């Protein structure tokens, strides 16, 4: 039926958009992870310095907090993108009914 063909075409478009979103996020988050790694090392060294010498526990905790924040941000960005792509497809399907 025509409705089935339209739904199949829409699903194919949804899959292409989802693959594109995943490719974009992979490229973006690859750079983010490189930044997290090198800036985390910089934070480790800079926040470990104290007048009495090096206090590595402060630096480790600071770097871990930074890394956890960055990874949480990456995860929420990924979830947000997947929800947005899915919601866009659902909105299009609903709009086709009218």
Coordinates of N, CA and C in Angstrom, one line a residue:
X1 N 0.8 -1.2 0.0 CA 0.0 0.0 0.0 C 0.9 1.2 0.0
X2 N 0.3 2.3 -0.3 CA 1.0 3.6 -0.4 C 1.5 4.0 1.0
X3 N 0.6 3.8 2.0 CA 1.0 4.2 3.4 C 2.2 3.4 3.8
X4 N 2.2 2.1 3.5 CA 3.4 1.2 3.9 C 4.7 1.7 3.2
X5 N 4.6 2.1 1.9 CA 5.7 2.6 1.1 C 6.2 3.9 1.7
X6 N 5.3 4.8 2.1 CA 5.7 6.0 2.7 C 6.4 5.8 4.1
X7 N 5.9 4.8 4.8 CA 6.4 4.5 6.2 C 7.8 3.9 6.0
X8 N 8.0 3.1 5.0 CA 9.3 2.4 4.7 C 10.3 3.5 4.3
X9 N 9.9 4.4 3.4 CA 10.8 5.5 3.0 C 11.2 6.4 4.2
X10 N 10.2 6.7 5.0 CA 10.5 7.5 6.2 C 11.5 6.8 7.1
X11 N 11.3 5.5 7.3 CA 12.2 4.7 8.2 C 13.6 4.7 7.6
X12 N 13.7 4.6 6.3 CA 15.0 4.6 5.6 C 15.7 6.0 5.9
X13 N 14.9 7.0 5.7 CA 15.5 8.4 6.0 C 15.9 8.5 7.4
X14 N 15.1 8.0 8.3 CA 15.4 8.1 9.8 C 16.7 7.4 10.0
X15 N 16.9 6.2 9.4 CA 18.2 5.4 9.6 C 19.4 6.2 9.1
X16 N 19.2 6.9 7.9 CA 20.3 7.7 7.4 C 20.7 8.8 8.3
X17 N 19.6 9.5 8.8 CA 19.9 10.6 9.7 C 20.5 10.2 11.0
X18 N 20.1 9.0 11.5 CA 20.7 8.5 12.7 C 22.2 8.1 12.5
X19 N 22.5 7.5 11.4 CA 23.9 7.2 11.1 C 24.7 8.5 10.9
X20 N 24.1 9.5 10.3 CA 24.8 10.8 10.2 C 25.1 11.4 11.6
X21 N 24.1 11.3 12.4 CA 24.2 11.9 13.8 C 25.3 11.1 14.6
X22 N 25.3 9.8 14.4 CA 26.3 9.0 15.1 C 27.7 9.3 14.6
X23 N 27.9 9.5 13.3 CA 29.2 9.8 12.7 C 29.6 11.2 13.2
X24 N 28.7 12.1 13.2 CA 29.1 13.5 13.8 C 29.5 13.4 15.2
X25 N 28.8 12.6 16.0 CA 29.1 12.5 17.5 C 30.4 11.8 17.6
X26 N 30.7 10.8 16.8 CA 32.0 10.0 16.9 C 33.1 11.0 16.6
X27 N 33.0 11.8 15.6 CA 34.1 12.7 15.3 C 34.3 13.8 16.4
X28 N 33.1 14.3 16.8 CA 33.2 15.3 17.9 C 33.8 14.8 19.2
X29 N 33.3 13.6 19.6 CA 33.7 13.1 20.9 C 35.1 12.5 20.8
X30 N 35.6 12.1 19.7 CA 36.9 11.7 19.6 C 37.9 12.8 19.9
X31 N 37.6 14.0 19.4 CA 38.3 15.2 19.8 C 38.2 15.6 21.3
X32 N 36.9 15.4 21.8 CA 36.7 15.7 23.2 C 37.5 14.8 24.1
X33 N 37.6 13.5 23.7 CA 38.3 12.6 24.6 C 39.8 12.9 24.6
X34 N 40.3 13.3 23.4 CA 41.7 13.7 23.4 C 42.0 14.9 24.3
X35 N 41.1 15.9 24.2 CA 41.2 17.1 25.0 C 41.1 16.7 26.5
X36 N 40.1 15.8 26.9 CA 39.9 15.4 28.2 C 41.2 14.8 28.8
X37 N 41.8 13.9 27.9 CA 43.0 13.2 28.4 C 44.2 14.2 28.6
X38 N 44.5 15.1 27.7 CA 45.6 16.0 27.8 C 45.4 17.1 28.9
X39 N 44.2 17.6 28.9 CA 43.9 18.7 29.9 C 43.8 18.0 31.3
X40 N 43.4 16.8 31.4 CA 43.3 16.1 32.6 C 44.7 15.9 33.2
X41 N 45.7 15.6 32.3 CA 47.1 15.5 32.8 C 47.6 16.8 33.2
X42 N 47.3 17.9 32.5 CA 47.7 19.2 32.9 C 47.1 19.6 34.2
X43 N 45.8 19.3 34.4 CA 45.2 19.6 35.7 C 45.9 18.8 36.8
X44 N 46.2 17.5 36.6 CA 46.8 16.7 37.6 C 48.1 17.3 38.1
X45 N 48.9 17.8 37.1 CA 50.2 18.4 37.5 C 50.0 19.7 38.2
X46 N 49.2 20.6 37.6 CA 49.1 21.9 38.1 C 48.4 22.0 39.5
X47 N 47.4 21.1 39.7 CA 46.7 21.1 41.0 C 47.4 20.3 42.1
X48 N 48.4 19.6 41.7 CA 49.2 18.8 42.7 C 50.3 19.7 43.3
X49 N 50.6 20.8 42.7 CA 51.7 21.6 43.2 C 51.2 22.4 44.5
X50 N 52.0 22.4 45.5 CA 51.7 23.1 46.7 C 53.0 23.7 47.2
X51 N 52.9 24.7 48.1 CA 54.2 25.2 48.7 C 55.1 24.2 49.3
X52 N 54.5 23.1 49.9 CA 55.2 22.1 50.5 C 55.8 21.0 49.6
X53 N 55.4 21.1 48.3 CA 55.9 20.1 47.4 C 54.7 19.7 46.5
X54 N 54.8 18.4 46.1 CA 53.7 17.9 45.3 C 52.7 17.0 46.1
X55 N 51.5 17.4 46.1 CA 50.4 16.6 46.8 C 49.6 15.9 45.7
X56 N 49.9 14.7 45.3 CA 49.3 14.1 44.2 C 47.8 13.7 44.4
X57 N 47.5 13.6 45.7 CA 46.1 13.2 46.0 C 45.1 14.3 45.5
X58 N 45.5 15.5 45.7 CA 44.6 16.6 45.3 C 44.5 16.6 43.8
X59 N 45.6 16.5 43.1 CA 45.7 16.4 41.6 C 44.9 15.3 41.1
X60 N 45.0 14.1 41.7 CA 44.3 13.0 41.2 C 42.8 13.2 41.3
X61 N 42.3 13.7 42.5 CA 40.9 13.9 42.7 C 40.4 15.0 41.7
X62 N 41.1 16.0 41.5 CA 40.7 17.1 40.6 C 40.6 16.5 39.2
X63 N 41.6 15.8 38.7 CA 41.6 15.2 37.4 C 40.5 14.2 37.2
X64 N 40.2 13.4 38.2 CA 39.1 12.4 38.1 C 37.8 13.1 38.0
X65 N 37.6 14.2 38.8 CA 36.3 15.0 38.8 C 36.1 15.6 37.4
X66 N 37.2 16.1 36.9 CA 37.2 16.7 35.5 C 36.8 15.7 34.5
X67 N 37.4 14.5 34.5 CA 37.2 13.5 33.6 C 35.7 13.0 33.7
X68 N 35.3 12.8 34.9 CA 33.9 12.3 35.1 C 32.9 13.3 34.6
X69 N 33.1 14.6 34.8 CA 32.3 15.6 34.3 C 32.2 15.6 32.8
X70 N 33.4 15.5 32.2 CA 33.5 15.5 30.7 C 32.8 14.2 30.1
X71 N 33.0 13.1 30.7 CA 32.4 11.9 30.3 C 30.8 11.9 30.4
X72 N 30.4 12.5 31.5 CA 29.0 12.7 31.8 C 28.4 13.6 30.7
X73 N 29.1 14.6 30.4 CA 28.6 15.6 29.4 C 28.5 14.9 28.0
X74 N 29.5 14.0 27.7 CA 29.5 13.3 26.4 C 28.3 12.3 26.4
X75 N 28.1 11.6 27.5 CA 26.9 10.7 27.5 C 25.6 11.4 27.4
X76 N 25.5 12.5 28.0 CA 24.2 13.3 27.9 C 24.0 13.9 26.5
X77 N 25.1 14.3 25.9 CA 25.0 14.8 24.5 C 24.6 13.7 23.6
X78 N 25.1 12.5 23.8 CA 24.7 11.4 22.9 C 23.3 11.0 23.1
X79 N 22.8 10.9 24.3 CA 21.4 10.6 24.6 C 20.5 11.6 24.0
X80 N 20.9 12.9 24.2 CA 20.1 14.0 23.7 C 20.0 13.9 22.2
X81 N 21.1 13.6 21.5 CA 21.0 13.5 20.0 C 20.1 12.4 19.6
X82 N 20.2 11.2 20.2 CA 19.4 10.1 19.8 C 17.9 10.3 20.1
X83 N 17.6 11.0 21.2 CA 16.2 11.3 21.5 C 15.7 12.3 20.5
X84 N 16.5 13.3 20.1 CA 16.1 14.3 19.1 C 15.8 13.7 17.7
X85 N 16.7 12.8 17.3 CA 16.5 12.2 16.0 C 15.2 11.3 16.0
X86 N 15.0 10.6 17.1 CA 13.8 9.7 17.2 C 12.6 10.6 17.3
X87 N 12.6 11.6 18.1 CA 11.4 12.5 18.2 C 11.1 13.2 16.9
X88 N 12.1 13.5 16.1 CA 11.9 14.1 14.8 C 11.2 13.2 13.9
X89 N 11.6 11.9 13.9 CA 10.9 10.9 13.1 C 9.4 10.7 13.5
X90 N 9.2 10.7 14.8 CA 7.9 10.5 15.3 C 7.0 11.7 15.0
X91 N 7.5 12.9 15.0 CA 6.8 14.1 14.7 C 6.4 14.1 13.2
X92 N 7.3 13.6 12.4 CA 7.0 13.5 10.9 C 5.9 12.5 10.7
X93 N 6.0 11.4 11.4 CA 4.9 10.4 11.2 C 3.6 11.0 11.6
X94 N 3.6 11.6 12.7 CA 2.3 12.2 13.2 C 1.8 13.3 12.3
X95 N 2.7 14.1 11.7 CA 2.3 15.1 10.8 C 1.7 14.5 9.5
X96 N 2.2 13.3 9.1 CA 1.7 12.7 7.9 C 0.2 12.3 8.0
X97 N -0.3 12.2 9.2 CA -1.7 11.8 9.4 C -2.7 12.9 9.1
X98 N -2.2 14.1 9.1 CA -3.1 15.2 8.8 C -3.0 15.8 7.5

